Amino acid sequence: MKRTLALTLLLTLLFCGAGFCEAFEGEDDRVYTMVDEAGAEITQRMGRMYEGDEYISGDNRLYRVISVDDENGRAVAQCLGDEPGDAVSAFAALADKADTKKLICMYSTHSDESYIPGDGESSLLKDAGIYDVGEALKKNLEEKGIDVTYSRETFLPHDAGAYRRSRSVAAELMEKNPDALIDIHRDGVPASQYETEVEGNDISKVRLFVGKSNADAAENRAFAKKLKAVADDEYPGLVKDIYIGKGNYNQDLYPRAILLEFGTHKIEKQKAIDATEYMADVIYQTLYNEKSAAGKTGKEEKSGAAKGIGWLIGLAIVAAIAFALVATGSFRGAGDKLKGTFREVTGGAFGGKKKKE
């Protein structure tokens, strides 16, 4: 009996040390609600919350879970005050990559995750919606001059073993020596938790998720905080928050590893896709400490183009007035000349009717 017990304990330790002790990673598909000590709701997530989990809110308040009621899916968290900013300054951008090859590797552990508005189902065993979001992020990163390898390998079923199955792919991607390793996901809470507006566009928020049970946890956290800091500065409202949960989520493989949750199963898939344009710019600025040539969103580019055209038109009008004044020697004469010019250019649409001879 003692020998059997000892053998069981030894095997457990071996499996946990090899990264297979992951029963807590994605084991519960219920929605858990985090509340403060007064009972006010702080946030929600699909998946179990554990004592010791930490949470950095959108306004950078730090919370730590102090008790969990599994029966009711409720966790009480204590507010520890503002999240220290030291981790942001501790993150080192890859300044030496400015003129060299840039590479980001991505994969999606939960290969079935989909969006009901857009895919029709929250879970698809083939061609899941999460891959459309991943491909959109890949495209937007590539437009900034970054090489992107996005593995579309699936790791079904969606259970506690998914991270064990995706680990081999994540390890293979790491052999390429990327600048960052990103796991693309979506949440499973009400859509209202993720709906936002950025630069006048209705898009999805993005949650940053960090696993605290690994040797690189501090570096992963610094990376997440830097991403949020850049997003808060450039695109307020884009990054929802940072959840630091029990588990490693394969982030022990790399200091610049992060899990990104683009929206929820109940939000429109297009809103999650649209969010990738902004998130790609945030990732670029965070990693390489510079704004990309393609850093502006389409809305900004159109706005900039409109302003440029406006300036040209304004200059043309001023030049025309100046020329007319010089040619006629009076404001009245200049006005008549400009009217005649506009009448000829527009075919009579502007400049008034031509006087009969």
Short mmCIF file of N, CA, C and O in Angstrom, two decimals, residues 307-317:
data_model
loop_
_atom_site.label_atom_id
_atom_site.label_comp_id
_atom_site.label_asym_id
_atom_site.label_seq_id
_atom_site.Cartn_x
_atom_site.Cartn_y
_atom_site.Cartn_z
N LYS A 307 -8.10 66.31 -44.40
CA LYS A 307 -7.49 67.56 -43.93
C LYS A 307 -6.53 68.11 -44.97
O LYS A 307 -6.45 69.32 -45.21
N GLY A 308 -5.77 67.21 -45.60
CA GLY A 308 -4.81 67.65 -46.63
C GLY A 308 -5.51 68.28 -47.81
O GLY A 308 -5.08 69.33 -48.32
N ILE A 309 -6.61 67.66 -48.26
CA ILE A 309 -7.37 68.22 -49.37
C ILE A 309 -7.96 69.57 -48.98
O ILE A 309 -7.98 70.51 -49.77
N GLY A 310 -8.43 69.64 -47.73
CA GLY A 310 -8.99 70.90 -47.25
C GLY A 310 -7.97 72.02 -47.29
O GLY A 310 -8.27 73.16 -47.70
N TRP A 311 -6.73 71.71 -46.85
CA TRP A 311 -5.66 72.72 -46.90
C TRP A 311 -5.37 73.16 -48.33
O TRP A 311 -5.19 74.34 -48.62
N LEU A 312 -5.33 72.22 -49.26
CA LEU A 312 -5.06 72.55 -50.67
C LEU A 312 -6.14 73.44 -51.25
O LEU A 312 -5.85 74.40 -51.96
N ILE A 313 -7.41 73.08 -50.94
CA ILE A 313 -8.51 73.90 -51.44
C ILE A 313 -8.44 75.31 -50.87
O ILE A 313 -8.64 76.30 -51.58
N GLY A 314 -8.13 75.37 -49.55
CA GLY A 314 -8.02 76.68 -48.91
C GLY A 314 -6.93 77.53 -49.54
O GLY A 314 -7.13 78.72 -49.82
N LEU A 315 -5.77 76.92 -49.77
CA LEU A 315 -4.66 77.65 -50.40
C LEU A 315 -5.03 78.10 -51.81
O LEU A 315 -4.67 79.21 -52.25
N ALA A 316 -5.74 77.24 -52.53
CA ALA A 316 -6.14 77.58 -53.90
C ALA A 316 -7.08 78.78 -53.91
O ALA A 316 -6.98 79.67 -54.76
N ILE A 317 -8.01 78.82 -52.95
CA ILE A 317 -8.96 79.93 -52.87
C ILE A 317 -8.24 81.23 -52.55
O ILE A 317 -8.49 82.28 -53.17
#
